[in-house]
Amino acid sequence: MVQFALRRSHIVAAAAMTALVAACAHTPGQAAPPPIAAPAAETGPITYAPSGHVGMDTWRTAFSAKALAAGHDREVVKSVLAGISPLELWLGSSFQPAQTGIEDQAEFAKPIWDYLRVPMSDSRIRTGASRLAENPALFDALEAAYDVDREAIVAIWGMETSFGAVKGNFDAPNVLANMAVEGRRKSLAERELFSLMKILEQGDADRDDLIAGWAGAMGHTQFMPSTFIAYAEDFDGDGKKDIWENEADALASTANYLAHSGYTLNQPWGIEVLARTGFDFGLADGNERRIETWASAGLVPARGGAFETGGANYAELWLPAGAEGPKYLLFNNFKAFKTYNNADSYAFAVGLSGEAMGGQRGPVASWPTHLTPLTVGEIKILQAALNAQGFDAGGVDGIPGRKTKGALQAFQKSRGLVADGYPTKQALALVTADSNVGVASSPSGTN
Ligand code: CA
C-alpha cells in the first residue's frame, strides 16, 4: 500500500493522494521504502500556461519557485497556481484601494448609529434568533467544547456572511494571487497562499473547496487561510474542516478562534451604563479600572441592578457617540471580538447584535443623532489643529483613534468642557477657532 501510494504520487496530480501518502508514511512500525527516482518532467521549475497578464506571469514564476524551495508539494503548488487570471477588481484600470478595503476607513467615517443599521436590523436579529432556536443541540455542544457563548458565535456569523448567505464566490488562490500581483499586500498574500497549499497538503479541504470573498477570506465566518491552519475545526468528525458548507465545522472554527483570542464564557463583552451628573468623562481614556472604581465614580448599569460581570474585575469606559450617547463599560470579551476585525465599531456590532439575538435589544439610551460626526477630511483638520495647539493627536490620518480622542479630551478639559473626546462639527469649530490650522492647510478638507 505504501509502495503503491508512493509510486502513484509521482504521476497523479491529486492533493488527496498526497494526504494518503502522508498518512501511510506515518504508519508506526513500517520502514520507509527506498526513494524512487522522479521522472525528469517532475523536477525543475513548473511551467504554466500564460495568464494573460505579464506581471502576473512574472510573479507566478518567482513565487512558484519560492513555494517549491519552501518544500511545498509540487502537485499542490501547480494546482494552486495553474488557473490564476487577472481580476478587474484587483488589476483592472478601475482599481480603487478604497473599494478593496485597503484603506479600511469605512468603519471610522460613518456615525456609529449608521454603521449599526444593518447589524441591528430587524431581519438580521430575527434570522440570528432563528438560527439559535433551530439548532440548540449544536450551540450547546459548541459552548461546552469551546467555552464561548452562543450569542457571540451567531453574531459573528451574521456579521461576516449574513449566516452563510454571502460567502463570496472567488477562487481563493486566484484572489490572493491578484492581491500579490497588485503589490500593496504582497507579503500577506504570499503567506496566505502558502497557507492554502498547506491546507491541501494536510488534506483538510479539496482544491475545489477553496472559495473566498474578494480578499481571500473563506467560508461561513470568513477565515483567512492562515487562520484556517491555526484554528479550523472538524466538528462533525468527517475528516474535512469544511468551513464552506458545514455549519458545525464553520461555527466550531469560529468558537475555537474566539477561545484562543481570550474569550471567557458567561462574561459580558460590555455593560451599558448611566453616569451621574458631573461625572468626569475624561475617565473614558482607554484605561481599565476596577468595577468598584467605576461604581464609586458614578456609573450604574443602565438596565438597573448590580454589575453582573461573570467574574471579570476590570473594564474600560467607552463612549461610542460621546457623553450624550449610550455609554459602555467594555470587558475582555470585547477585545476577543476585535481580533476578528480590529475596529471598535465591529466589535460593538457583534456584542450588541448577539445580545439582541439572545433577546435583549440595546442600547437603552438613544443615539445623539443631532450631532454631526466628522468626515475623514475634517478629522484630519481636527488632528492638525489639535497638534498645532500642543494636544498630541498623533498622525494626521483622518482616523479618530484613541490618540485623537485623548487629544480632544485634553483640549476640552483645558476649556472646561465635557471631556468626552467625541469628534463632532461642534467640537471641530471650537478647536479650529483657537487655531491657525484650518481648511486651507488640508487639501481634503473641503469634503
Ligand atoms: Ca467536518
Short mmCIF file of C-alpha atoms and ligand atoms in Angstrom, two decimals:
data_model
loop_
_atom_site.label_atom_id
_atom_site.label_comp_id
_atom_site.label_asym_id
_atom_site.label_seq_id
_atom_site.Cartn_x
_atom_site.Cartn_y
_atom_site.Cartn_z
CA MET A 1 0.00 0.00 0.00
CA VAL A 2 2.74 2.43 0.95
CA GLN A 3 4.81 1.42 -2.04
CA PHE A 4 1.84 1.78 -4.37
CA ALA A 5 0.96 5.17 -2.99
CA LEU A 6 4.47 6.48 -3.37
CA ARG A 7 4.75 5.32 -6.94
CA ARG A 8 1.41 6.79 -7.81
CA SER A 9 2.24 10.08 -6.13
CA HIS A 10 4.69 10.86 -8.88
CA ILE A 11 2.18 10.61 -11.62
CA VAL A 12 -1.15 11.51 -10.08
CA ALA A 13 -1.90 15.18 -9.62
CA ALA A 14 -4.12 14.89 -6.59
CA ALA A 15 -3.79 16.51 -3.21
CA ALA A 16 -5.86 13.70 -1.74
CA MET A 17 -3.21 11.24 -2.78
CA THR A 18 -0.57 13.41 -1.13
CA ALA A 19 -2.55 13.23 2.07
CA LEU A 20 -2.79 9.46 1.71
CA VAL A 21 0.97 9.24 1.27
CA ALA A 22 1.47 11.36 4.36
CA ALA A 23 -0.92 9.19 6.34
CA CYS A 24 0.72 5.98 5.17
CA ALA A 25 4.23 7.30 5.70
CA HIS A 26 3.41 7.89 9.35
CA THR A 27 2.06 4.42 10.00
CA PRO A 28 4.06 3.21 13.04
CA GLY A 29 6.27 0.19 12.67
CA GLN A 30 6.72 0.38 8.89
CA ALA A 31 10.12 1.09 7.48
CA ALA A 32 10.28 3.82 4.85
CA PRO A 33 10.61 2.37 1.34
CA PRO A 34 13.67 3.29 -0.71
CA PRO A 35 13.34 6.59 -2.57
CA ILE A 36 12.18 6.33 -6.13
CA ALA A 37 13.79 8.48 -8.80
CA ALA A 38 11.35 11.07 -10.10
CA PRO A 39 10.80 11.34 -13.86
CA ALA A 40 12.63 14.28 -15.43
CA ALA A 41 9.37 16.13 -16.17
CA GLU A 42 8.68 16.40 -12.43
CA THR A 43 11.77 18.42 -11.49
CA GLY A 44 12.85 21.97 -12.15
CA PRO A 45 10.51 24.91 -12.46
CA ILE A 46 6.84 24.27 -13.04
CA THR A 47 5.64 25.63 -16.37
CA TYR A 48 2.27 27.33 -16.63
CA ALA A 49 0.08 28.47 -19.47
CA PRO A 50 0.13 32.29 -19.72
CA SER A 51 -2.43 34.06 -17.54
CA GLY A 52 -2.96 36.91 -19.99
CA HIS A 53 -1.17 39.35 -17.66
CA VAL A 54 2.58 39.76 -17.95
CA GLY A 55 3.08 40.96 -14.38
CA MET A 56 1.09 38.01 -13.09
CA ASP A 57 3.15 35.53 -15.11
CA THR A 58 6.40 37.04 -13.84
CA TRP A 59 5.20 36.96 -10.26
CA ARG A 60 3.97 33.37 -10.62
CA THR A 61 7.27 32.09 -11.97
CA ALA A 62 9.11 33.55 -9.00
CA PHE A 63 6.51 32.57 -6.41
CA SER A 64 6.19 29.04 -7.75
CA ALA A 65 9.95 28.57 -7.36
CA LYS A 66 9.74 30.03 -3.86
CA ALA A 67 6.97 27.59 -2.93
CA LEU A 68 8.96 24.60 -4.22
CA ALA A 69 12.07 25.81 -2.41
CA ALA A 70 9.99 26.07 0.78
CA GLY A 71 9.19 22.37 0.41
CA HIS A 72 5.60 22.59 -0.78
CA ASP A 73 4.19 19.65 -2.69
CA ARG A 74 4.78 20.07 -6.40
CA GLU A 75 1.31 18.99 -7.45
CA VAL A 76 -0.27 21.22 -4.82
CA VAL A 77 1.76 24.22 -5.96
CA LYS A 78 0.71 23.52 -9.52
CA SER A 79 -2.97 23.13 -8.64
CA VAL A 80 -2.96 26.41 -6.67
CA LEU A 81 -1.16 28.50 -9.31
CA ALA A 82 -2.20 26.97 -12.63
CA GLY A 83 -5.58 28.61 -13.08
CA ILE A 84 -4.92 32.16 -11.93
CA SER A 85 -6.02 35.06 -14.09
CA PRO A 86 -6.18 38.84 -13.69
CA LEU A 87 -9.33 40.13 -11.98
CA GLU A 88 -10.74 43.54 -12.78
CA LEU A 89 -11.26 44.15 -9.08
CA TRP A 90 -7.54 43.91 -8.31
CA LEU A 91 -5.68 44.56 -11.54
CA GLY A 92 -8.15 46.38 -13.78
CA SER A 93 -7.94 50.01 -14.80
CA SER A 94 -10.71 50.94 -12.36
CA PHE A 95 -8.82 49.55 -9.35
CA GLN A 96 -9.55 51.66 -6.28
CA PRO A 97 -7.83 50.90 -2.99
CA ALA A 98 -10.80 52.24 -1.03
CA GLN A 99 -13.16 49.81 -2.77
CA THR A 100 -11.00 46.87 -1.83
CA GLY A 101 -10.84 47.92 1.79
CA ILE A 102 -7.09 48.54 1.68
CA GLU A 103 -7.68 51.87 3.33
CA ASP A 104 -10.05 50.28 5.85
CA GLN A 105 -11.61 53.58 6.82
CA ALA A 106 -15.27 52.84 6.26
CA GLU A 107 -15.84 51.96 9.89
CA PHE A 108 -14.47 55.28 11.07
CA ALA A 109 -16.12 57.65 8.65
CA LYS A 110 -19.72 56.71 9.48
CA PRO A 111 -21.52 57.70 12.64
CA ILE A 112 -21.85 54.63 14.79
CA TRP A 113 -25.64 54.59 14.58
CA ASP A 114 -25.41 54.41 10.79
CA TYR A 115 -22.85 51.64 11.00
CA LEU A 116 -25.17 49.65 13.28
CA ARG A 117 -28.16 49.89 10.97
CA VAL A 118 -27.50 46.62 9.12
CA PRO A 119 -26.15 44.52 12.02
CA MET A 120 -29.07 45.66 14.19
CA SER A 121 -31.74 45.44 11.50
CA ASP A 122 -34.88 43.51 12.35
CA SER A 123 -34.16 40.92 9.68
CA ARG A 124 -30.59 40.29 10.89
CA ILE A 125 -31.67 39.96 14.51
CA ARG A 126 -34.65 37.75 13.65
CA THR A 127 -32.55 35.45 11.49
CA GLY A 128 -29.91 35.14 14.20
CA ALA A 129 -32.54 34.34 16.80
CA SER A 130 -33.99 31.65 14.50
CA ARG A 131 -30.57 30.12 13.92
CA LEU A 132 -30.12 29.86 17.68
CA ALA A 133 -33.59 28.37 18.13
CA GLU A 134 -33.33 25.92 15.23
CA ASN A 135 -30.29 24.06 16.46
CA PRO A 136 -29.95 24.26 20.26
CA ALA A 137 -28.05 20.97 20.37
CA LEU A 138 -25.29 22.34 18.14
CA PHE A 139 -24.94 25.52 20.20
CA ASP A 140 -24.99 23.54 23.45
CA ALA A 141 -22.18 21.40 22.06
CA LEU A 142 -20.19 24.45 20.89
CA GLU A 143 -20.49 26.19 24.25
CA ALA A 144 -19.45 23.00 26.02
CA ALA A 145 -16.49 22.35 23.72
CA TYR A 146 -15.08 25.88 23.47
CA ASP A 147 -16.45 27.89 26.41
CA VAL A 148 -17.75 30.56 24.08
CA ASP A 149 -21.26 32.00 24.36
CA ARG A 150 -23.60 31.10 21.51
CA GLU A 151 -24.66 34.73 21.01
CA ALA A 152 -21.07 35.67 20.18
CA ILE A 153 -20.74 32.86 17.64
CA VAL A 154 -24.02 33.55 15.90
CA ALA A 155 -23.41 37.31 15.85
CA ILE A 156 -20.06 36.89 14.09
CA TRP A 157 -21.72 34.51 11.64
CA GLY A 158 -24.24 37.26 10.90
CA MET A 159 -21.61 39.97 10.61
CA GLU A 160 -19.32 38.01 8.32
CA THR A 161 -21.69 36.42 5.81
CA SER A 162 -25.30 37.04 6.90
CA PHE A 163 -25.37 33.46 8.22
CA GLY A 164 -23.79 31.98 5.11
CA ALA A 165 -25.84 33.92 2.58
CA VAL A 166 -22.86 35.97 1.31
CA LYS A 167 -19.75 33.82 1.45
CA GLY A 168 -18.11 35.15 -1.69
CA ASN A 169 -17.65 33.40 -4.98
CA PHE A 170 -13.99 33.88 -5.89
CA ASP A 171 -11.36 31.21 -6.19
CA ALA A 172 -9.22 31.82 -3.08
CA PRO A 173 -5.87 31.12 -4.78
CA ASN A 174 -6.82 33.49 -7.57
CA VAL A 175 -7.84 36.46 -5.40
CA LEU A 176 -4.70 36.04 -3.31
CA ALA A 177 -2.55 35.82 -6.44
CA ASN A 178 -4.19 39.01 -7.71
CA MET A 179 -3.55 40.68 -4.37
CA ALA A 180 0.11 39.65 -4.54
CA VAL A 181 0.49 40.98 -8.07
CA GLU A 182 -1.25 44.25 -7.19
CA GLY A 183 1.57 44.59 -4.72
CA ARG A 184 0.44 46.58 -1.73
CA ARG A 185 -0.25 43.48 0.31
CA LYS A 186 2.15 41.18 -1.49
CA SER A 187 3.79 39.55 1.53
CA LEU A 188 0.47 38.95 3.25
CA ALA A 189 -0.98 37.44 0.07
CA GLU A 190 2.03 35.17 -0.42
CA ARG A 191 1.89 33.99 3.18
CA GLU A 192 -1.79 33.19 2.75
CA LEU A 193 -1.08 31.30 -0.48
CA PHE A 194 1.45 29.16 1.39
CA SER A 195 -1.27 28.50 3.96
CA LEU A 196 -3.66 27.43 1.19
CA MET A 197 -1.02 24.99 -0.02
CA LYS A 198 -0.69 23.63 3.50
CA ILE A 199 -4.46 23.17 3.76
CA LEU A 200 -4.36 21.00 0.64
CA GLU A 201 -1.24 19.15 1.74
CA GLN A 202 -2.88 18.31 5.07
CA GLY A 203 -5.99 17.07 3.26
CA ASP A 204 -8.22 19.38 5.34
CA ALA A 205 -10.02 20.54 2.20
CA ASP A 206 -10.02 19.85 -1.52
CA ARG A 207 -8.85 22.23 -4.23
CA ASP A 208 -12.41 22.93 -5.38
CA ASP A 209 -13.48 23.86 -1.83
CA LEU A 210 -11.25 26.94 -1.73
CA ILE A 211 -13.88 29.61 -2.38
CA ALA A 212 -13.42 33.08 -0.89
CA GLY A 213 -14.55 36.66 -0.80
CA TRP A 214 -12.68 39.30 -2.82
CA ALA A 215 -9.84 39.49 -0.27
CA GLY A 216 -9.31 35.77 0.32
CA ALA A 217 -11.46 35.23 3.43
CA MET A 218 -13.25 31.91 3.26
CA GLY A 219 -16.45 30.23 4.35
CA HIS A 220 -19.31 30.95 6.72
CA THR A 221 -17.22 33.10 9.05
CA GLN A 222 -14.59 34.31 6.59
CA PHE A 223 -11.35 32.72 7.71
CA MET A 224 -8.13 33.69 6.01
CA PRO A 225 -6.12 30.59 5.08
CA SER A 226 -3.59 31.17 7.89
CA THR A 227 -6.47 31.43 10.36
CA PHE A 228 -7.81 28.19 8.96
CA ILE A 229 -4.45 26.49 9.54
CA ALA A 230 -4.35 27.72 13.13
CA TYR A 231 -7.98 27.35 14.22
CA ALA A 232 -10.25 25.47 11.79
CA GLU A 233 -12.07 22.52 13.31
CA ASP A 234 -13.62 19.30 12.04
CA PHE A 235 -16.51 19.35 14.48
CA ASP A 236 -18.61 16.64 12.83
CA GLY A 237 -15.60 14.35 12.57
CA ASP A 238 -15.83 13.50 8.87
CA GLY A 239 -12.16 14.22 8.20
CA LYS A 240 -12.67 17.57 6.46
CA LYS A 241 -12.61 21.02 8.01
CA ASP A 242 -15.48 22.21 5.90
CA ILE A 243 -15.95 25.88 6.81
CA TRP A 244 -17.71 26.45 3.47
CA GLU A 245 -20.71 24.13 3.60
CA ASN A 246 -20.75 22.55 7.05
CA GLU A 247 -22.18 24.88 9.70
CA ALA A 248 -20.92 22.77 12.60
CA ASP A 249 -17.34 22.90 11.31
CA ALA A 250 -17.58 26.62 10.49
CA LEU A 251 -19.08 27.70 13.80
CA ALA A 252 -16.76 25.45 15.80
CA SER A 253 -13.85 27.08 13.97
CA THR A 254 -15.15 30.50 14.98
CA ALA A 255 -15.66 29.42 18.59
CA ASN A 256 -12.17 27.94 18.63
CA TYR A 257 -10.75 31.20 17.30
CA LEU A 258 -12.59 33.25 19.93
CA ALA A 259 -11.48 30.89 22.68
CA HIS A 260 -7.86 31.33 21.61
CA SER A 261 -8.39 35.09 21.46
CA GLY A 262 -9.10 35.15 25.19
CA TYR A 263 -12.89 34.90 25.19
CA THR A 264 -14.40 33.89 28.55
CA LEU A 265 -17.78 32.14 28.81
CA ASN A 266 -20.51 33.96 30.72
CA GLN A 267 -18.65 37.24 30.93
CA PRO A 268 -20.16 40.30 29.27
CA TRP A 269 -18.50 41.96 26.28
CA GLY A 270 -19.87 45.23 27.60
CA ILE A 271 -22.40 46.65 30.03
CA GLU A 272 -24.32 49.78 29.15
CA VAL A 273 -24.07 52.34 31.94
CA LEU A 274 -25.58 55.62 33.04
CA ALA A 275 -23.39 58.33 34.53
CA ARG A 276 -24.37 60.58 37.39
CA THR A 277 -24.44 64.33 36.84
CA GLY A 278 -20.98 65.82 36.90
CA PHE A 279 -19.26 62.51 36.03
CA ASP A 280 -15.74 63.06 34.70
CA PHE A 281 -15.85 61.74 31.11
CA GLY A 282 -12.12 62.22 30.95
CA LEU A 283 -12.07 58.77 32.56
CA ALA A 284 -13.04 57.37 29.15
CA ASP A 285 -9.32 57.33 28.40
CA GLY A 286 -8.82 53.73 27.31
CA ASN A 287 -7.56 52.67 30.74
CA GLU A 288 -9.12 49.74 32.52
CA ARG A 289 -10.26 50.24 36.08
CA ARG A 290 -11.86 48.00 38.67
CA ILE A 291 -15.64 47.72 38.59
CA GLU A 292 -15.80 49.14 42.14
CA THR A 293 -13.81 52.15 40.97
CA TRP A 294 -16.32 52.79 38.19
CA ALA A 295 -19.23 52.37 40.59
CA SER A 296 -17.82 54.83 43.08
CA ALA A 297 -17.01 57.27 40.27
CA GLY A 298 -20.71 57.37 39.45
CA LEU A 299 -21.58 54.69 36.89
CA VAL A 300 -24.56 52.35 37.27
CA PRO A 301 -25.88 49.64 34.92
CA ALA A 302 -28.35 51.23 32.51
CA ARG A 303 -30.76 48.34 32.98
CA GLY A 304 -30.62 48.66 36.76
CA GLY A 305 -29.44 46.19 39.38
CA ALA A 306 -25.86 45.42 40.25
CA PHE A 307 -22.95 44.92 37.84
CA GLU A 308 -23.01 41.27 36.72
CA THR A 309 -19.57 40.65 35.29
CA GLY A 310 -19.24 36.87 35.47
CA GLY A 311 -16.06 37.30 37.47
CA ALA A 312 -14.44 39.95 35.31
CA ASN A 313 -12.87 42.63 37.51
CA TYR A 314 -11.70 45.25 35.04
CA ALA A 315 -13.35 47.30 32.34
CA GLU A 316 -12.75 50.48 30.39
CA LEU A 317 -15.32 53.17 29.75
CA TRP A 318 -16.19 53.72 26.10
CA LEU A 319 -18.33 56.48 24.67
CA PRO A 320 -19.15 55.41 21.11
CA ALA A 321 -21.02 58.67 20.47
CA GLY A 322 -19.74 60.93 23.23
CA ALA A 323 -21.24 61.93 26.55
CA GLU A 324 -24.70 62.44 25.07
CA GLY A 325 -24.98 58.91 23.68
CA PRO A 326 -25.05 55.37 25.08
CA LYS A 327 -22.07 54.62 27.33
CA TYR A 328 -20.44 51.25 27.87
CA LEU A 329 -18.06 49.52 30.19
CA LEU A 330 -16.08 47.21 27.93
CA PHE A 331 -14.67 43.89 29.11
CA ASN A 332 -12.07 41.48 27.85
CA ASN A 333 -14.52 39.69 25.53
CA PHE A 334 -14.80 42.90 23.51
CA LYS A 335 -11.08 42.57 22.76
CA ALA A 336 -11.65 38.99 21.62
CA PHE A 337 -14.19 40.28 19.08
CA LYS A 338 -11.62 42.79 17.86
CA THR A 339 -9.25 40.02 16.88
CA TYR A 340 -11.76 39.23 14.14
CA ASN A 341 -11.76 42.80 12.88
CA ASN A 342 -9.76 45.42 14.72
CA ALA A 343 -12.43 48.13 14.81
CA ASP A 344 -14.38 49.15 17.92
CA SER A 345 -17.48 49.55 15.77
CA TYR A 346 -17.20 45.97 14.51
CA ALA A 347 -16.78 44.51 17.99
CA PHE A 348 -19.64 46.67 19.24
CA ALA A 349 -21.91 45.40 16.46
CA VAL A 350 -21.01 41.81 17.33
CA GLY A 351 -21.74 42.34 21.01
CA LEU A 352 -24.89 44.33 20.53
CA SER A 353 -26.39 42.15 17.79
CA GLY A 354 -25.58 38.93 19.66
CA GLU A 355 -27.31 40.26 22.74
CA ALA A 356 -30.33 41.22 20.62
CA MET A 357 -30.43 37.75 19.04
CA GLY A 358 -30.44 36.39 22.58
CA GLY A 359 -33.48 38.54 23.35
CA GLN A 360 -32.08 41.72 24.91
CA ARG A 361 -32.01 44.60 22.49
CA GLY A 362 -29.83 47.61 23.25
CA PRO A 363 -28.82 50.23 23.76
CA VAL A 364 -31.20 51.62 26.34
CA ALA A 365 -30.10 55.22 25.73
CA SER A 366 -30.77 56.81 22.37
CA TRP A 367 -28.16 57.91 19.86
CA PRO A 368 -27.43 61.64 19.68
CA THR A 369 -28.30 61.87 16.00
CA HIS A 370 -28.45 65.67 16.22
CA LEU A 371 -24.66 65.66 16.50
CA THR A 372 -22.84 65.57 13.19
CA PRO A 373 -19.76 63.34 13.17
CA LEU A 374 -16.81 64.40 11.05
CA THR A 375 -15.73 63.21 7.64
CA VAL A 376 -12.27 61.78 7.14
CA GLY A 377 -11.12 65.14 5.75
CA GLU A 378 -12.50 67.02 8.74
CA ILE A 379 -10.87 64.61 11.16
CA LYS A 380 -7.58 65.47 9.51
CA ILE A 381 -8.22 69.16 10.09
CA LEU A 382 -9.11 68.44 13.71
CA GLN A 383 -5.95 66.39 14.18
CA ALA A 384 -3.75 69.08 12.65
CA ALA A 385 -5.41 71.77 14.76
CA LEU A 386 -5.00 69.77 17.97
CA ASN A 387 -1.37 69.05 17.15
CA ALA A 388 -0.77 72.73 16.39
CA GLN A 389 -2.05 73.62 19.85
CA GLY A 390 0.13 71.09 21.61
CA PHE A 391 -2.51 68.40 22.12
CA ASP A 392 -0.86 65.32 20.66
CA ALA A 393 -3.40 63.79 18.26
CA GLY A 394 -0.76 61.62 16.58
CA GLY A 395 -0.51 61.32 12.81
CA VAL A 396 -2.89 63.30 10.63
CA ASP A 397 -4.58 60.24 9.13
CA GLY A 398 -8.29 61.05 9.24
CA ILE A 399 -8.96 58.23 11.69
CA PRO A 400 -10.32 59.32 15.08
CA GLY A 401 -8.36 56.74 17.04
CA ARG A 402 -7.65 56.68 20.73
CA LYS A 403 -4.85 59.21 20.46
CA THR A 404 -7.04 61.73 18.64
CA LYS A 405 -9.82 61.27 21.17
CA GLY A 406 -7.34 61.70 24.00
CA ALA A 407 -6.04 64.93 22.49
CA LEU A 408 -9.58 66.23 22.03
CA GLN A 409 -10.39 65.30 25.63
CA ALA A 410 -7.33 67.21 26.82
CA PHE A 411 -8.42 70.21 24.75
CA GLN A 412 -11.97 70.00 26.13
CA LYS A 413 -10.65 69.75 29.68
CA SER A 414 -8.45 72.77 29.17
CA ARG A 415 -11.52 74.77 28.13
CA GLY A 416 -13.74 73.47 30.93
CA LEU A 417 -15.94 71.50 28.51
CA VAL A 418 -17.35 67.98 28.87
CA ALA A 419 -14.27 65.92 28.04
CA ASP A 420 -15.79 63.08 26.01
CA GLY A 421 -13.40 63.26 23.04
CA TYR A 422 -16.22 62.83 20.55
CA PRO A 423 -15.22 64.49 17.28
CA THR A 424 -18.26 66.44 16.05
CA LYS A 425 -18.66 69.52 13.86
CA GLN A 426 -19.30 71.41 17.05
CA ALA A 427 -16.02 70.21 18.57
CA LEU A 428 -14.15 70.95 15.35
CA ALA A 429 -15.49 74.51 15.35
CA LEU A 430 -14.22 75.07 18.89
CA VAL A 431 -10.78 73.62 18.20
CA THR A 432 -10.22 75.45 14.93
CA ALA A 433 -11.49 78.74 16.38
CA ASP A 434 -8.39 78.66 18.57
CA SER A 435 -6.06 77.60 15.83
CA ASN A 436 -4.47 78.93 12.67
CA VAL A 437 -4.75 75.47 11.16
CA GLY A 438 -7.86 75.42 9.01
CA VAL A 439 -9.38 74.20 5.83
CA ALA A 440 -6.63 75.75 3.70
CA SER A 441 -3.96 73.51 5.21
CA SER A 442 -5.65 70.30 4.16
CA PRO A 443 -6.46 69.53 0.52
CA SER A 444 -9.11 67.02 1.57
CA GLY A 445 -10.73 69.43 3.97
CA THR A 446 -13.47 70.56 1.64
CA ASN A 447 -15.46 67.35 1.88
CA CA B 1 -16.12 18.12 9.05
#
